[in-house]
Amino acid sequence: MTRLTGSALRVTVFIGENDTWHHKPLYSEIVHRAHAAGLAGASVFRGIEGFGASSLIHTSRLLSMSEDLPVAIVVVDTEERVRAFLPQLDELVAEGLVILDDCEVIRYVGREDGPGTAGARGRKS
């Protein structure tokens, strides 16, 4: 498992949920590539409403014509590792927004597999 504390870099990718890469959801391709690159972690967040460079509003409201909701993929790791991953994002993201933010990792702890490890509430069972 990657150890990560202190100064880090966060890359956030804003795309549409219907964006694809070789007939597969683009957000899924980004997450799988981040995993294969050994990055500390990646999460996908689905928005309920938003707009981007096209100025078209996408919303989850029932009467809306849009189903292509905004999606944000967030990846955090060391600056070196995130910057090494940027060429892959350049290849994948044809439309959208990619931003970088400095951040500080306070706590980064995963669960271990097996008996006697941390349960859902973070306590040993």
Short mmCIF file of C-alpha atoms in Angstrom, two decimals:
data_model
loop_
_atom_site.label_atom_id
_atom_site.label_comp_id
_atom_site.label_asym_id
_atom_site.label_seq_id
_atom_site.Cartn_x
_atom_site.Cartn_y
_atom_site.Cartn_z
CA MET A 1 0.00 0.00 0.00
CA THR A 2 1.17 3.51 -0.81
CA ARG A 3 2.09 5.62 2.21
CA LEU A 4 1.07 9.23 1.88
CA THR A 5 1.26 12.07 4.37
CA GLY A 6 2.14 15.74 4.17
CA SER A 7 2.31 17.77 0.97
CA ALA A 8 0.51 16.25 -2.00
CA LEU A 9 -1.13 17.19 -5.27
CA ARG A 10 -4.80 16.71 -6.11
CA VAL A 11 -5.90 16.40 -9.72
CA THR A 12 -9.61 16.79 -10.42
CA VAL A 13 -11.07 15.90 -13.80
CA PHE A 14 -14.51 17.23 -14.73
CA ILE A 15 -16.24 15.36 -17.56
CA GLY A 16 -19.71 14.18 -18.53
CA GLU A 17 -20.96 10.83 -17.29
CA ASN A 18 -21.68 9.73 -20.88
CA ASP A 19 -18.11 10.41 -22.05
CA THR A 20 -16.48 7.20 -23.23
CA TRP A 21 -13.09 5.72 -24.09
CA HIS A 22 -13.28 2.75 -26.47
CA HIS A 23 -16.94 2.06 -25.59
CA LYS A 24 -16.22 2.14 -21.83
CA PRO A 25 -17.10 4.97 -19.41
CA LEU A 26 -14.25 7.50 -19.43
CA TYR A 27 -14.38 7.90 -15.63
CA SER A 28 -13.82 4.16 -15.26
CA GLU A 29 -10.85 4.21 -17.63
CA ILE A 30 -9.28 7.08 -15.66
CA VAL A 31 -9.74 5.25 -12.33
CA HIS A 32 -8.32 2.00 -13.70
CA ARG A 33 -5.31 3.78 -15.21
CA ALA A 34 -4.68 5.61 -11.94
CA HIS A 35 -4.77 2.27 -10.15
CA ALA A 36 -2.42 0.67 -12.69
CA ALA A 37 -0.06 3.64 -12.28
CA GLY A 38 0.13 2.90 -8.54
CA LEU A 39 -1.45 6.18 -7.45
CA ALA A 40 -2.67 6.43 -3.86
CA GLY A 41 -6.36 6.54 -4.76
CA ALA A 42 -9.08 7.85 -7.05
CA SER A 43 -12.77 8.57 -6.49
CA VAL A 44 -15.60 9.41 -8.86
CA PHE A 45 -18.35 11.83 -7.85
CA ARG A 46 -21.55 12.23 -9.83
CA GLY A 47 -23.00 15.73 -9.88
CA ILE A 48 -26.67 16.59 -9.81
CA GLU A 49 -26.35 19.71 -11.92
CA GLY A 50 -23.69 21.74 -13.71
CA PHE A 51 -22.33 23.24 -16.90
CA GLY A 52 -18.95 23.59 -18.53
CA ALA A 53 -17.32 25.09 -21.60
CA SER A 54 -20.33 24.25 -23.78
CA SER A 55 -22.55 26.36 -21.46
CA LEU A 56 -25.20 23.63 -21.62
CA ILE A 57 -26.77 22.97 -18.21
CA HIS A 58 -26.92 19.28 -17.28
CA THR A 59 -29.26 18.36 -14.46
CA SER A 60 -30.82 15.35 -12.76
CA ARG A 61 -34.20 17.04 -12.42
CA LEU A 62 -37.01 14.81 -13.64
CA LEU A 63 -38.30 17.07 -16.42
CA SER A 64 -34.86 17.83 -17.81
CA MET A 65 -33.83 16.62 -21.25
CA SER A 66 -30.23 16.07 -20.11
CA GLU A 67 -29.00 12.76 -18.77
CA ASP A 68 -25.30 13.49 -19.24
CA LEU A 69 -24.64 14.55 -15.66
CA PRO A 70 -21.34 16.09 -14.57
CA VAL A 71 -18.74 13.74 -13.10
CA ALA A 72 -15.62 14.64 -11.11
CA ILE A 73 -12.73 12.22 -10.74
CA VAL A 74 -10.38 13.14 -7.88
CA VAL A 75 -6.89 11.67 -7.53
CA VAL A 76 -4.43 12.52 -4.73
CA ASP A 77 -0.78 11.51 -4.51
CA THR A 78 2.67 13.04 -4.38
CA GLU A 79 3.37 15.81 -6.85
CA GLU A 80 5.86 13.62 -8.72
CA ARG A 81 3.40 10.75 -9.19
CA VAL A 82 0.46 12.97 -10.17
CA ARG A 83 2.54 14.92 -12.70
CA ALA A 84 3.79 11.64 -14.18
CA PHE A 85 0.12 10.62 -14.66
CA LEU A 86 -0.89 13.85 -16.47
CA PRO A 87 0.12 12.64 -19.98
CA GLN A 88 -2.44 9.84 -19.65
CA LEU A 89 -5.14 12.37 -18.80
CA ASP A 90 -4.06 14.45 -21.78
CA GLU A 91 -4.60 11.38 -23.96
CA LEU A 92 -8.00 10.51 -22.45
CA VAL A 93 -9.76 13.82 -21.84
CA ALA A 94 -10.86 15.33 -25.15
CA GLU A 95 -13.56 17.53 -23.59
CA GLY A 96 -13.70 18.65 -19.97
CA LEU A 97 -11.58 20.37 -17.37
CA VAL A 98 -8.49 19.13 -15.54
CA ILE A 99 -7.27 21.09 -12.51
CA LEU A 100 -4.40 20.68 -10.04
CA ASP A 101 -4.43 21.79 -6.40
CA ASP A 102 -1.78 21.61 -3.72
CA CYS A 103 -3.12 19.82 -0.67
CA GLU A 104 -1.94 18.34 2.61
CA VAL A 105 -2.71 14.74 3.50
CA ILE A 106 -3.55 14.45 7.18
CA ARG A 107 -4.53 10.79 7.28
CA TYR A 108 -4.38 8.02 4.68
CA VAL A 109 -5.15 4.59 6.10
CA GLY A 110 -6.70 1.60 4.35
CA ARG A 111 -8.23 -1.61 5.58
CA GLU A 112 -6.30 -4.83 5.63
CA ASP A 113 -7.89 -8.13 4.62
CA GLY A 114 -8.31 -10.89 7.13
CA PRO A 115 -9.66 -11.52 10.64
CA GLY A 116 -8.96 -9.08 13.44
CA THR A 117 -8.62 -6.09 11.14
CA ALA A 118 -10.43 -2.78 11.24
CA GLY A 119 -14.16 -3.08 10.66
CA ALA A 120 -16.67 -0.59 9.29
CA ARG A 121 -16.19 1.76 12.27
CA GLY A 122 -12.40 1.64 12.20
CA ARG A 123 -12.12 -0.54 15.33
CA LYS A 124 -10.52 -3.93 15.48
CA SER A 125 -13.08 -6.72 15.61
#
